[in-house]
């Protein structure tokens, strides 16, 4: 910090912007906001004309310190000097807006940058548009991000630009990577919002520009297939994923198994588990095994589900409360009262909290007279010992059954 103060006193019109950026970093690390601004003002007064990158550096520094008003003050100062807004200055400003939960102010900054170019009869650079797309995606506004992206693409077509736009700051390689990441965010955001048609169109644009969809994008599409119970589309997506050499992960298989289970295509779910092992040399995770067991329960294959559950435990896996709850609930629906009560007891002894709906399903099975007095007594004992949240009328029905026996 002593060196920083000394540099601020140097009377040299040729002070390096690189040196200024190093000083700003030192001030950030030591949380010296006032010193940073003092040195910035002294040094920029001596420099011929600070670049937009220099203003971007101070905006980034203020953003790290949580000073959003200071960020905008420096931004306005830069525009007042008629410096062309670039990604290095606009991007940290919009990031600061997001960090301070002010996405509307990020839009305000982009609009001012756009006006700067329109006042000079210039097009907004694609890099700035992509930066805005990224911010809108982070702000969970995929439709507005799509509008910004489509406007950029229309501009690109008018200009006859086939190649990707300039990078989002830094080297061309870094910029292109950032653009690919931004487009991936846009695709995922559109998928999550339910706009699959637009998501597929943007993904097609990605591929034309040389960016390939990764496993996270395919998984997002598969989650949408699960919500819409569209097993055929999910199957096509998985085939496309394999064709393009994108390796599926445990999450991919888990989602597919859930889809096939929900759509009553249990054989295809088991085929996927076989493919995990034979083709990809992957062992099913606890999540994947849970999805397969739940698929069996959904398709009334309770014996198969219980068999898989025992194999899972024998292999050393540790089922969680979600799986135990699913097993207990499934046993209740299938009238497997004895097995359900035993598994409920096992879960409670392990300290796992079984969901109330699952316990009530077991009580409902007891109410249908699907067990013996011994099982009824054991079930009531578990409810009382562990103070399980159950429906009072079901517990009363259980007591009646015990007394009748």
mmCIF file of C-alpha atoms in Angstrom:
data_model
loop_
_atom_site.group_PDB
_atom_site.id
_atom_site.type_symbol
_atom_site.label_atom_id
_atom_site.label_comp_id
_atom_site.label_asym_id
_atom_site.label_seq_id
_atom_site.Cartn_x
_atom_site.Cartn_y
_atom_site.Cartn_z
ATOM 1 C CA UNK A 1 0.000 0.000 0.000
ATOM 2 C CA UNK A 2 2.967 2.313 0.598
ATOM 3 C CA UNK A 3 4.094 1.634 -2.977
ATOM 4 C CA UNK A 4 0.583 2.397 -4.216
ATOM 5 C CA UNK A 5 0.638 5.778 -2.520
ATOM 6 C CA UNK A 6 4.059 6.552 -3.990
ATOM 7 C CA UNK A 7 2.915 5.640 -7.496
ATOM 8 C CA UNK A 8 -0.008 7.991 -7.138
ATOM 9 C CA UNK A 9 2.445 10.850 -6.636
ATOM 10 C CA UNK A 10 4.520 10.121 -9.749
ATOM 11 C CA UNK A 11 4.357 12.969 -12.240
ATOM 12 C CA UNK A 12 4.544 11.012 -15.478
ATOM 13 C CA UNK A 13 2.172 11.340 -18.404
ATOM 14 C CA UNK A 14 3.194 7.922 -19.734
ATOM 15 C CA UNK A 15 2.007 5.868 -16.785
ATOM 16 C CA UNK A 16 1.060 2.375 -17.925
ATOM 17 C CA UNK A 17 -2.545 1.196 -17.814
ATOM 18 C CA UNK A 18 -1.191 -2.234 -16.904
ATOM 19 C CA UNK A 19 0.384 -0.688 -13.801
ATOM 20 C CA UNK A 20 -2.928 0.977 -12.968
ATOM 21 C CA UNK A 21 -4.730 -2.366 -13.195
ATOM 22 C CA UNK A 22 -2.158 -3.963 -10.871
ATOM 23 C CA UNK A 23 -2.725 -1.174 -8.363
ATOM 24 C CA UNK A 24 -6.495 -1.630 -8.561
ATOM 25 C CA UNK A 25 -6.049 -5.340 -7.835
ATOM 26 C CA UNK A 26 -3.906 -4.510 -4.803
ATOM 27 C CA UNK A 27 -6.584 -2.169 -3.491
ATOM 28 C CA UNK A 28 -9.281 -4.816 -4.031
ATOM 29 C CA UNK A 29 -7.283 -7.422 -2.130
ATOM 30 C CA UNK A 30 -6.841 -5.032 0.813
ATOM 31 C CA UNK A 31 -10.411 -3.673 0.554
ATOM 32 C CA UNK A 32 -9.155 -0.097 0.220
ATOM 33 C CA UNK A 33 -11.947 1.527 -1.785
ATOM 34 C CA UNK A 34 -11.072 5.130 -0.947
ATOM 35 C CA UNK A 35 -7.382 4.656 -1.760
ATOM 36 C CA UNK A 36 -8.302 2.935 -5.012
ATOM 37 C CA UNK A 37 -10.461 5.855 -6.129
ATOM 38 C CA UNK A 38 -7.825 8.376 -5.061
ATOM 39 C CA UNK A 39 -5.092 6.661 -7.061
ATOM 40 C CA UNK A 40 -7.443 6.188 -10.008
ATOM 41 C CA UNK A 41 -8.275 9.887 -10.092
ATOM 42 C CA UNK A 42 -4.604 10.932 -9.773
ATOM 43 C CA UNK A 43 -3.351 8.561 -12.418
ATOM 44 C CA UNK A 44 -6.165 9.102 -14.929
ATOM 45 C CA UNK A 45 -5.560 12.847 -14.610
ATOM 46 C CA UNK A 46 -1.959 12.278 -15.725
ATOM 47 C CA UNK A 47 -2.714 9.784 -18.500
ATOM 48 C CA UNK A 48 -3.601 11.139 -21.924
ATOM 49 C CA UNK A 49 -6.959 9.389 -22.007
ATOM 50 C CA UNK A 50 -7.833 6.216 -20.120
ATOM 51 C CA UNK A 51 -9.264 3.477 -22.302
ATOM 52 C CA UNK A 52 -12.636 1.788 -21.865
ATOM 53 C CA UNK A 53 -10.717 -1.202 -20.520
ATOM 54 C CA UNK A 54 -9.315 0.944 -17.718
ATOM 55 C CA UNK A 55 -12.772 2.186 -16.811
ATOM 56 C CA UNK A 56 -13.927 -1.422 -16.943
ATOM 57 C CA UNK A 57 -11.213 -2.375 -14.448
ATOM 58 C CA UNK A 58 -12.366 0.228 -11.928
ATOM 59 C CA UNK A 59 -16.017 -0.781 -12.464
ATOM 60 C CA UNK A 60 -15.075 -4.407 -11.809
ATOM 61 C CA UNK A 61 -13.225 -3.381 -8.658
ATOM 62 C CA UNK A 62 -16.173 -1.370 -7.343
ATOM 63 C CA UNK A 63 -18.476 -4.234 -8.224
ATOM 64 C CA UNK A 64 -16.392 -6.613 -6.111
ATOM 65 C CA UNK A 65 -16.730 -4.158 -3.259
ATOM 66 C CA UNK A 66 -20.514 -3.972 -3.655
ATOM 67 C CA UNK A 67 -20.557 -0.296 -4.675
ATOM 68 C CA UNK A 68 -23.166 -0.362 -7.457
ATOM 69 C CA UNK A 69 -23.722 3.400 -7.437
ATOM 70 C CA UNK A 70 -19.964 3.878 -7.792
ATOM 71 C CA UNK A 71 -19.979 1.509 -10.772
ATOM 72 C CA UNK A 72 -22.590 3.611 -12.536
ATOM 73 C CA UNK A 73 -20.781 6.814 -11.652
ATOM 74 C CA UNK A 74 -17.626 5.565 -13.378
ATOM 75 C CA UNK A 75 -19.707 4.251 -16.302
ATOM 76 C CA UNK A 76 -21.295 7.664 -16.824
ATOM 77 C CA UNK A 77 -17.861 9.276 -16.597
ATOM 78 C CA UNK A 78 -16.620 6.973 -19.339
ATOM 79 C CA UNK A 79 -19.568 7.761 -21.613
ATOM 80 C CA UNK A 80 -19.077 11.469 -20.961
ATOM 81 C CA UNK A 81 -15.566 11.133 -22.388
ATOM 82 C CA UNK A 82 -17.121 9.685 -25.545
ATOM 83 C CA UNK A 83 -15.367 6.357 -25.137
ATOM 84 C CA UNK A 84 -16.955 3.481 -27.025
ATOM 85 C CA UNK A 85 -18.611 1.030 -24.625
ATOM 86 C CA UNK A 86 -17.084 -2.419 -24.940
ATOM 87 C CA UNK A 87 -17.528 -5.766 -23.246
ATOM 88 C CA UNK A 88 -14.636 -5.093 -20.860
ATOM 89 C CA UNK A 89 -16.522 -2.098 -19.436
ATOM 90 C CA UNK A 90 -20.155 -3.189 -19.807
ATOM 91 C CA UNK A 91 -19.839 -6.787 -18.651
ATOM 92 C CA UNK A 92 -18.493 -6.026 -15.136
ATOM 93 C CA UNK A 93 -21.177 -3.361 -14.732
ATOM 94 C CA UNK A 94 -23.953 -5.822 -15.532
ATOM 95 C CA UNK A 95 -22.341 -8.461 -13.305
ATOM 96 C CA UNK A 96 -22.369 -5.938 -10.463
ATOM 97 C CA UNK A 97 -26.076 -5.337 -11.101
ATOM 98 C CA UNK A 98 -26.798 -9.053 -10.836
ATOM 99 C CA UNK A 99 -24.698 -9.390 -7.691
ATOM 100 C CA UNK A 100 -26.780 -6.617 -6.141
ATOM 101 C CA UNK A 101 -30.083 -8.164 -7.313
ATOM 102 C CA UNK A 102 -30.722 -5.319 -9.751
ATOM 103 C CA UNK A 103 -31.212 -6.918 -13.210
ATOM 104 C CA UNK A 104 -33.288 -3.914 -14.317
ATOM 105 C CA UNK A 105 -30.236 -1.695 -13.910
ATOM 106 C CA UNK A 106 -28.238 -4.099 -16.094
ATOM 107 C CA UNK A 107 -30.842 -3.573 -18.810
ATOM 108 C CA UNK A 108 -30.541 0.158 -18.228
ATOM 109 C CA UNK A 109 -26.785 -0.023 -18.826
ATOM 110 C CA UNK A 110 -27.243 -2.049 -22.010
ATOM 111 C CA UNK A 111 -29.867 0.393 -23.273
ATOM 112 C CA UNK A 112 -27.464 3.316 -22.714
ATOM 113 C CA UNK A 113 -24.716 1.467 -24.545
ATOM 114 C CA UNK A 114 -27.125 0.743 -27.408
ATOM 115 C CA UNK A 115 -28.108 4.416 -27.550
ATOM 116 C CA UNK A 116 -24.434 5.401 -27.745
ATOM 117 C CA UNK A 117 -24.142 3.395 -30.960
ATOM 118 C CA UNK A 118 -27.521 4.385 -32.428
ATOM 119 C CA UNK A 119 -26.701 8.088 -31.893
ATOM 120 C CA UNK A 120 -23.712 7.512 -34.151
ATOM 121 C CA UNK A 121 -25.631 5.424 -36.700
ATOM 122 C CA UNK A 122 -23.705 2.333 -35.686
ATOM 123 C CA UNK A 123 -24.859 -1.191 -34.942
ATOM 124 C CA UNK A 124 -24.510 -2.582 -31.444
ATOM 125 C CA UNK A 125 -21.474 -4.913 -31.483
ATOM 126 C CA UNK A 126 -22.409 -8.584 -31.250
ATOM 127 C CA UNK A 127 -20.135 -8.973 -28.237
ATOM 128 C CA UNK A 128 -22.234 -6.507 -26.236
ATOM 129 C CA UNK A 129 -25.444 -8.259 -27.257
ATOM 130 C CA UNK A 130 -24.048 -11.601 -26.168
ATOM 131 C CA UNK A 131 -23.017 -10.081 -22.833
ATOM 132 C CA UNK A 132 -26.608 -8.939 -22.351
ATOM 133 C CA UNK A 133 -27.892 -12.397 -23.282
ATOM 134 C CA UNK A 134 -25.637 -13.863 -20.601
ATOM 135 C CA UNK A 135 -26.895 -11.417 -17.973
ATOM 136 C CA UNK A 136 -30.557 -12.047 -18.828
ATOM 137 C CA UNK A 137 -29.989 -15.795 -18.617
ATOM 138 C CA UNK A 138 -28.430 -15.399 -15.180
ATOM 139 C CA UNK A 139 -31.381 -13.222 -14.191
ATOM 140 C CA UNK A 140 -33.751 -16.068 -15.176
ATOM 141 C CA UNK A 141 -35.270 -14.064 -18.043
ATOM 142 C CA UNK A 142 -34.772 -16.448 -20.993
ATOM 143 C CA UNK A 143 -37.472 -14.894 -23.199
ATOM 144 C CA UNK A 144 -35.855 -11.454 -23.032
ATOM 145 C CA UNK A 145 -32.480 -13.094 -23.606
ATOM 146 C CA UNK A 146 -33.948 -14.782 -26.688
ATOM 147 C CA UNK A 147 -35.226 -11.446 -28.027
ATOM 148 C CA UNK A 148 -31.779 -9.893 -27.631
ATOM 149 C CA UNK A 149 -30.175 -12.888 -29.300
ATOM 150 C CA UNK A 150 -32.642 -12.872 -32.213
ATOM 151 C CA UNK A 151 -32.042 -9.151 -32.778
ATOM 152 C CA UNK A 152 -28.304 -9.827 -32.894
ATOM 153 C CA UNK A 153 -28.833 -12.652 -35.401
ATOM 154 C CA UNK A 154 -31.020 -10.422 -37.621
ATOM 155 C CA UNK A 155 -28.274 -7.817 -37.585
ATOM 156 C CA UNK A 156 -25.724 -10.474 -38.447
ATOM 157 C CA UNK A 157 -27.760 -11.630 -41.446
ATOM 158 C CA UNK A 158 -28.159 -8.070 -42.691
ATOM 159 C CA UNK A 159 -24.399 -7.630 -42.513
ATOM 160 C CA UNK A 160 -23.797 -11.004 -44.132
ATOM 161 C CA UNK A 161 -21.675 -12.134 -41.198
ATOM 162 C CA UNK A 162 -21.424 -15.909 -41.246
ATOM 163 C CA UNK A 163 -18.637 -16.271 -38.731
ATOM 164 C CA UNK A 164 -19.134 -15.958 -34.962
ATOM 165 C CA UNK A 165 -19.003 -12.381 -33.641
ATOM 166 C CA UNK A 166 -15.906 -10.931 -31.980
ATOM 167 C CA UNK A 167 -15.006 -12.511 -28.651
ATOM 168 C CA UNK A 168 -16.489 -11.291 -25.416
ATOM 169 C CA UNK A 169 -13.219 -9.753 -24.293
ATOM 170 C CA UNK A 170 -9.709 -11.152 -24.189
ATOM 171 C CA UNK A 171 -8.358 -13.381 -26.953
ATOM 172 C CA UNK A 172 -10.492 -14.630 -29.819
ATOM 173 C CA UNK A 173 -10.239 -18.157 -28.437
ATOM 174 C CA UNK A 174 -11.400 -17.037 -24.984
ATOM 175 C CA UNK A 175 -14.164 -14.940 -26.501
ATOM 176 C CA UNK A 176 -15.437 -17.831 -28.580
ATOM 177 C CA UNK A 177 -15.477 -20.087 -25.528
ATOM 178 C CA UNK A 178 -17.477 -17.470 -23.649
ATOM 179 C CA UNK A 179 -19.929 -17.145 -26.530
ATOM 180 C CA UNK A 180 -20.403 -20.914 -26.587
ATOM 181 C CA UNK A 181 -21.032 -20.893 -22.837
ATOM 182 C CA UNK A 182 -23.535 -18.043 -23.227
ATOM 183 C CA UNK A 183 -25.459 -19.879 -25.933
ATOM 184 C CA UNK A 184 -25.499 -22.980 -23.731
ATOM 185 C CA UNK A 185 -26.990 -20.901 -20.904
ATOM 186 C CA UNK A 186 -29.642 -19.574 -23.283
ATOM 187 C CA UNK A 187 -30.590 -23.069 -24.459
ATOM 188 C CA UNK A 188 -30.876 -24.356 -20.893
ATOM 189 C CA UNK A 189 -32.892 -21.323 -19.838
ATOM 190 C CA UNK A 190 -35.347 -21.782 -22.711
ATOM 191 C CA UNK A 191 -35.688 -25.489 -21.966
ATOM 192 C CA UNK A 192 -36.360 -24.837 -18.286
ATOM 193 C CA UNK A 193 -39.020 -22.269 -19.210
ATOM 194 C CA UNK A 194 -40.742 -24.783 -21.481
ATOM 195 C CA UNK A 195 -39.907 -23.120 -24.801
ATOM 196 C CA UNK A 196 -38.442 -26.232 -26.430
ATOM 197 C CA UNK A 197 -39.005 -25.021 -29.993
ATOM 198 C CA UNK A 198 -36.831 -21.954 -29.464
ATOM 199 C CA UNK A 199 -34.278 -24.000 -27.533
ATOM 200 C CA UNK A 200 -33.845 -26.421 -30.436
ATOM 201 C CA UNK A 201 -33.438 -23.497 -32.866
ATOM 202 C CA UNK A 202 -30.724 -21.880 -30.730
ATOM 203 C CA UNK A 203 -28.967 -25.232 -30.373
ATOM 204 C CA UNK A 204 -29.009 -25.553 -34.170
ATOM 205 C CA UNK A 205 -27.418 -22.088 -34.386
ATOM 206 C CA UNK A 206 -24.781 -23.217 -31.896
ATOM 207 C CA UNK A 207 -23.846 -26.161 -34.074
ATOM 208 C CA UNK A 208 -23.690 -24.055 -37.243
ATOM 209 C CA UNK A 209 -21.249 -21.776 -35.431
ATOM 210 C CA UNK A 210 -19.085 -24.688 -34.328
ATOM 211 C CA UNK A 211 -20.279 -25.085 -30.737
ATOM 212 C CA UNK A 212 -21.454 -28.545 -29.709
ATOM 213 C CA UNK A 213 -24.050 -29.154 -27.022
ATOM 214 C CA UNK A 214 -22.603 -30.788 -23.904
ATOM 215 C CA UNK A 215 -24.148 -33.269 -21.482
ATOM 216 C CA UNK A 216 -25.716 -30.481 -19.385
ATOM 217 C CA UNK A 217 -27.764 -29.283 -22.372
ATOM 218 C CA UNK A 218 -28.912 -32.794 -23.261
ATOM 219 C CA UNK A 219 -29.838 -33.407 -19.619
ATOM 220 C CA UNK A 220 -31.879 -30.202 -19.592
ATOM 221 C CA UNK A 221 -33.808 -31.398 -22.658
ATOM 222 C CA UNK A 222 -34.320 -34.802 -21.056
ATOM 223 C CA UNK A 223 -35.713 -33.187 -17.898
ATOM 224 C CA UNK A 224 -38.205 -31.377 -20.121
ATOM 225 C CA UNK A 225 -39.154 -34.733 -21.682
ATOM 226 C CA UNK A 226 -39.769 -36.063 -18.177
ATOM 227 C CA UNK A 227 -42.077 -33.154 -17.371
ATOM 228 C CA UNK A 228 -43.989 -33.688 -20.612
ATOM 229 C CA UNK A 229 -43.860 -37.516 -20.387
ATOM 230 C CA UNK A 230 -42.392 -37.698 -23.884
ATOM 231 C CA UNK A 231 -40.373 -40.917 -23.979
ATOM 232 C CA UNK A 232 -40.004 -40.954 -27.775
ATOM 233 C CA UNK A 233 -38.348 -37.527 -27.861
ATOM 234 C CA UNK A 234 -36.109 -38.545 -24.952
ATOM 235 C CA UNK A 235 -35.025 -41.657 -26.829
ATOM 236 C CA UNK A 236 -34.233 -39.608 -29.957
ATOM 237 C CA UNK A 237 -32.221 -37.111 -27.913
ATOM 238 C CA UNK A 238 -30.206 -39.887 -26.309
ATOM 239 C CA UNK A 239 -29.448 -41.411 -29.711
ATOM 240 C CA UNK A 240 -28.351 -37.980 -30.984
ATOM 241 C CA UNK A 241 -26.183 -37.570 -27.891
ATOM 242 C CA UNK A 242 -24.412 -40.863 -28.596
ATOM 243 C CA UNK A 243 -24.103 -40.102 -32.310
ATOM 244 C CA UNK A 244 -22.318 -36.813 -31.556
ATOM 245 C CA UNK A 245 -19.927 -38.421 -29.110
ATOM 246 C CA UNK A 246 -21.293 -36.684 -26.007
ATOM 247 C CA UNK A 247 -20.762 -39.089 -23.130
ATOM 248 C CA UNK A 248 -23.810 -39.510 -20.888
ATOM 249 C CA UNK A 249 -23.335 -39.394 -17.128
ATOM 250 C CA UNK A 250 -25.215 -40.907 -14.205
ATOM 251 C CA UNK A 251 -27.633 -37.968 -14.240
ATOM 252 C CA UNK A 252 -28.421 -38.666 -17.900
ATOM 253 C CA UNK A 253 -29.290 -42.293 -17.198
ATOM 254 C CA UNK A 254 -31.267 -41.371 -14.082
ATOM 255 C CA UNK A 255 -33.480 -38.959 -16.024
ATOM 256 C CA UNK A 256 -34.031 -41.467 -18.844
ATOM 257 C CA UNK A 257 -34.965 -44.205 -16.383
ATOM 258 C CA UNK A 258 -37.480 -41.867 -14.726
ATOM 259 C CA UNK A 259 -38.972 -41.053 -18.120
ATOM 260 C CA UNK A 260 -39.348 -44.679 -19.171
ATOM 261 C CA UNK A 261 -40.692 -45.595 -15.751
ATOM 262 C CA UNK A 262 -43.335 -42.882 -15.880
ATOM 263 C CA UNK A 263 -44.287 -43.827 -19.445
ATOM 264 C CA UNK A 264 -44.732 -47.519 -18.557
ATOM 265 C CA UNK A 265 -41.711 -48.637 -20.580
ATOM 266 C CA UNK A 266 -39.909 -50.550 -17.870
ATOM 267 C CA UNK A 267 -38.016 -52.900 -20.209
ATOM 268 C CA UNK A 268 -36.298 -49.918 -21.830
ATOM 269 C CA UNK A 269 -35.336 -48.621 -18.387
ATOM 270 C CA UNK A 270 -33.603 -51.913 -17.585
ATOM 271 C CA UNK A 271 -31.936 -51.890 -21.016
ATOM 272 C CA UNK A 272 -30.403 -48.521 -20.156
ATOM 273 C CA UNK A 273 -28.888 -49.887 -16.955
ATOM 274 C CA UNK A 274 -27.377 -52.730 -18.978
ATOM 275 C CA UNK A 275 -25.975 -50.210 -21.464
ATOM 276 C CA UNK A 276 -24.389 -48.229 -18.628
ATOM 277 C CA UNK A 277 -22.336 -51.266 -17.709
ATOM 278 C CA UNK A 278 -21.641 -52.846 -21.101
ATOM 279 C CA UNK A 279 -21.048 -49.747 -23.240
ATOM 280 C CA UNK A 280 -19.904 -47.048 -20.833
ATOM 281 C CA UNK A 281 -18.378 -49.187 -18.060
ATOM 282 C CA UNK A 282 -20.321 -47.192 -15.472
ATOM 283 C CA UNK A 283 -21.775 -48.447 -12.223
ATOM 284 C CA UNK A 284 -25.242 -47.099 -11.339
ATOM 285 C CA UNK A 285 -25.101 -44.405 -8.673
ATOM 286 C CA UNK A 286 -27.462 -44.342 -5.704
ATOM 287 C CA UNK A 287 -29.559 -41.837 -7.650
ATOM 288 C CA UNK A 288 -29.732 -44.076 -10.712
ATOM 289 C CA UNK A 289 -30.624 -47.144 -8.636
ATOM 290 C CA UNK A 290 -33.275 -45.122 -6.821
ATOM 291 C CA UNK A 291 -34.850 -44.101 -10.146
ATOM 292 C CA UNK A 292 -34.930 -47.716 -11.337
ATOM 293 C CA UNK A 293 -36.512 -48.927 -8.092
ATOM 294 C CA UNK A 294 -39.086 -46.143 -8.245
ATOM 295 C CA UNK A 295 -39.809 -47.075 -11.864
ATOM 296 C CA UNK A 296 -40.495 -50.663 -10.750
ATOM 297 C CA UNK A 297 -42.816 -49.436 -8.012
ATOM 298 C CA UNK A 298 -44.675 -47.194 -10.452
ATOM 299 C CA UNK A 299 -45.168 -50.140 -12.797
ATOM 300 C CA UNK A 300 -46.460 -52.431 -10.014
ATOM 301 C CA UNK A 301 -43.311 -54.555 -10.086
ATOM 302 C CA UNK A 302 -42.944 -54.501 -6.302
ATOM 303 C CA UNK A 303 -41.078 -57.790 -6.004
ATOM 304 C CA UNK A 304 -38.514 -56.618 -8.548
ATOM 305 C CA UNK A 305 -38.157 -53.303 -6.699
ATOM 306 C CA UNK A 306 -37.534 -55.079 -3.387
ATOM 307 C CA UNK A 307 -35.011 -57.382 -5.065
ATOM 308 C CA UNK A 308 -33.092 -54.392 -6.470
ATOM 309 C CA UNK A 309 -33.261 -52.667 -3.091
ATOM 310 C CA UNK A 310 -31.635 -55.647 -1.347
ATOM 311 C CA UNK A 311 -28.966 -55.947 -4.057
ATOM 312 C CA UNK A 312 -28.215 -52.267 -3.704
ATOM 313 C CA UNK A 313 -27.642 -52.563 0.040
ATOM 314 C CA UNK A 314 -25.614 -55.761 -0.380
ATOM 315 C CA UNK A 315 -23.312 -53.900 -2.778
ATOM 316 C CA UNK A 316 -22.519 -51.410 -0.018
ATOM 317 C CA UNK A 317 -24.691 -48.514 -1.166
ATOM 318 C CA UNK A 318 -26.472 -46.388 1.425
ATOM 319 C CA UNK A 319 -30.069 -45.624 0.429
ATOM 320 C CA UNK A 320 -31.290 -42.216 1.562
ATOM 321 C CA UNK A 321 -34.578 -41.111 3.099
ATOM 322 C CA UNK A 322 -36.078 -40.495 -0.342
ATOM 323 C CA UNK A 323 -35.545 -44.092 -1.450
ATOM 324 C CA UNK A 324 -36.729 -45.529 1.855
ATOM 325 C CA UNK A 325 -39.846 -43.389 1.655
ATOM 326 C CA UNK A 326 -40.477 -44.546 -1.914
ATOM 327 C CA UNK A 327 -40.107 -48.199 -0.946
ATOM 328 C CA UNK A 328 -42.379 -47.866 2.079
ATOM 329 C CA UNK A 329 -44.975 -45.962 0.071
ATOM 330 C CA UNK A 330 -44.809 -48.426 -2.814
ATOM 331 C CA UNK A 331 -45.278 -51.349 -0.435
ATOM 332 C CA UNK A 332 -48.350 -49.623 0.927
ATOM 333 C CA UNK A 333 -49.876 -49.132 -2.521
ATOM 334 C CA UNK A 334 -49.112 -52.748 -3.458
ATOM 335 C CA UNK A 335 -50.440 -54.124 -0.139
ATOM 336 C CA UNK A 336 -46.987 -55.506 0.781
ATOM 337 C CA UNK A 337 -47.665 -54.614 4.401
ATOM 338 C CA UNK A 338 -45.192 -56.907 6.142
ATOM 339 C CA UNK A 339 -42.272 -55.853 3.930
ATOM 340 C CA UNK A 340 -43.244 -52.195 4.166
ATOM 341 C CA UNK A 341 -43.355 -52.233 7.971
ATOM 342 C CA UNK A 342 -39.967 -53.984 8.151
ATOM 343 C CA UNK A 343 -38.380 -51.441 5.817
ATOM 344 C CA UNK A 344 -39.991 -48.586 7.754
ATOM 345 C CA UNK A 345 -38.465 -49.935 10.964
ATOM 346 C CA UNK A 346 -35.071 -50.271 9.257
ATOM 347 C CA UNK A 347 -35.152 -46.665 8.096
ATOM 348 C CA UNK A 348 -36.161 -45.320 11.514
ATOM 349 C CA UNK A 349 -33.431 -47.298 13.255
ATOM 350 C CA UNK A 350 -30.915 -45.718 10.852
ATOM 351 C CA UNK A 351 -32.126 -42.278 11.900
ATOM 352 C CA UNK A 352 -33.784 -41.518 8.555
ATOM 353 C CA UNK A 353 -36.984 -39.482 8.470
ATOM 354 C CA UNK A 354 -39.575 -41.275 6.363
ATOM 355 C CA UNK A 355 -42.047 -39.004 4.604
ATOM 356 C CA UNK A 356 -45.486 -38.743 6.218
ATOM 357 C CA UNK A 357 -47.285 -39.777 3.004
ATOM 358 C CA UNK A 358 -45.316 -43.022 2.932
ATOM 359 C CA UNK A 359 -46.282 -43.880 6.513
ATOM 360 C CA UNK A 360 -49.927 -43.073 5.808
ATOM 361 C CA UNK A 361 -49.840 -45.366 2.754
ATOM 362 C CA UNK A 362 -48.676 -48.230 4.971
ATOM 363 C CA UNK A 363 -51.443 -47.434 7.452
ATOM 364 C CA UNK A 364 -53.926 -47.411 4.579
ATOM 365 C CA UNK A 365 -52.753 -50.907 3.558
ATOM 366 C CA UNK A 366 -53.285 -52.055 7.152
ATOM 367 C CA UNK A 367 -56.762 -50.556 7.018
ATOM 368 C CA UNK A 368 -57.515 -52.792 4.040
ATOM 369 C CA UNK A 369 -56.777 -55.791 6.313
ATOM 370 C CA UNK A 370 -53.647 -56.778 4.445
ATOM 371 C CA UNK A 371 -51.712 -58.050 7.442
ATOM 372 C CA UNK A 372 -51.756 -59.966 10.712
ATOM 373 C CA UNK A 373 -52.219 -58.772 14.270
ATOM 374 C CA UNK A 374 -48.475 -59.093 14.816
ATOM 375 C CA UNK A 375 -47.775 -56.708 11.925
ATOM 376 C CA UNK A 376 -50.487 -54.292 13.091
ATOM 377 C CA UNK A 377 -49.024 -54.179 16.606
ATOM 378 C CA UNK A 378 -45.524 -53.630 15.243
ATOM 379 C CA UNK A 379 -46.731 -50.792 13.012
ATOM 380 C CA UNK A 380 -48.578 -49.027 15.837
ATOM 381 C CA UNK A 381 -45.501 -49.441 18.042
ATOM 382 C CA UNK A 382 -43.333 -47.712 15.437
ATOM 383 C CA UNK A 383 -45.813 -44.861 15.087
ATOM 384 C CA UNK A 384 -45.932 -44.327 18.860
ATOM 385 C CA UNK A 385 -42.221 -44.824 19.553
ATOM 386 C CA UNK A 386 -41.007 -42.500 16.817
ATOM 387 C CA UNK A 387 -43.954 -40.086 17.065
ATOM 388 C CA UNK A 388 -44.610 -40.356 13.353
ATOM 389 C CA UNK A 389 -46.937 -37.745 11.811
ATOM 390 C CA UNK A 390 -49.926 -39.815 10.708
ATOM 391 C CA UNK A 391 -53.608 -39.237 10.112
ATOM 392 C CA UNK A 392 -55.467 -39.806 13.365
ATOM 393 C CA UNK A 393 -58.338 -41.685 11.742
ATOM 394 C CA UNK A 394 -55.908 -44.191 10.236
ATOM 395 C CA UNK A 395 -54.297 -44.803 13.611
ATOM 396 C CA UNK A 396 -57.750 -45.316 15.120
ATOM 397 C CA UNK A 397 -58.574 -47.807 12.374
ATOM 398 C CA UNK A 398 -55.345 -49.681 13.158
ATOM 399 C CA UNK A 399 -56.282 -49.896 16.854
ATOM 400 C CA UNK A 400 -59.708 -51.295 15.943
ATOM 401 C CA UNK A 401 -58.049 -53.970 13.780
ATOM 402 C CA UNK A 402 -55.739 -54.964 16.637
ATOM 403 C CA UNK A 403 -58.646 -55.242 19.070
ATOM 404 C CA UNK A 404 -60.734 -57.223 16.563
ATOM 405 C CA UNK A 405 -57.931 -59.707 16.038
#
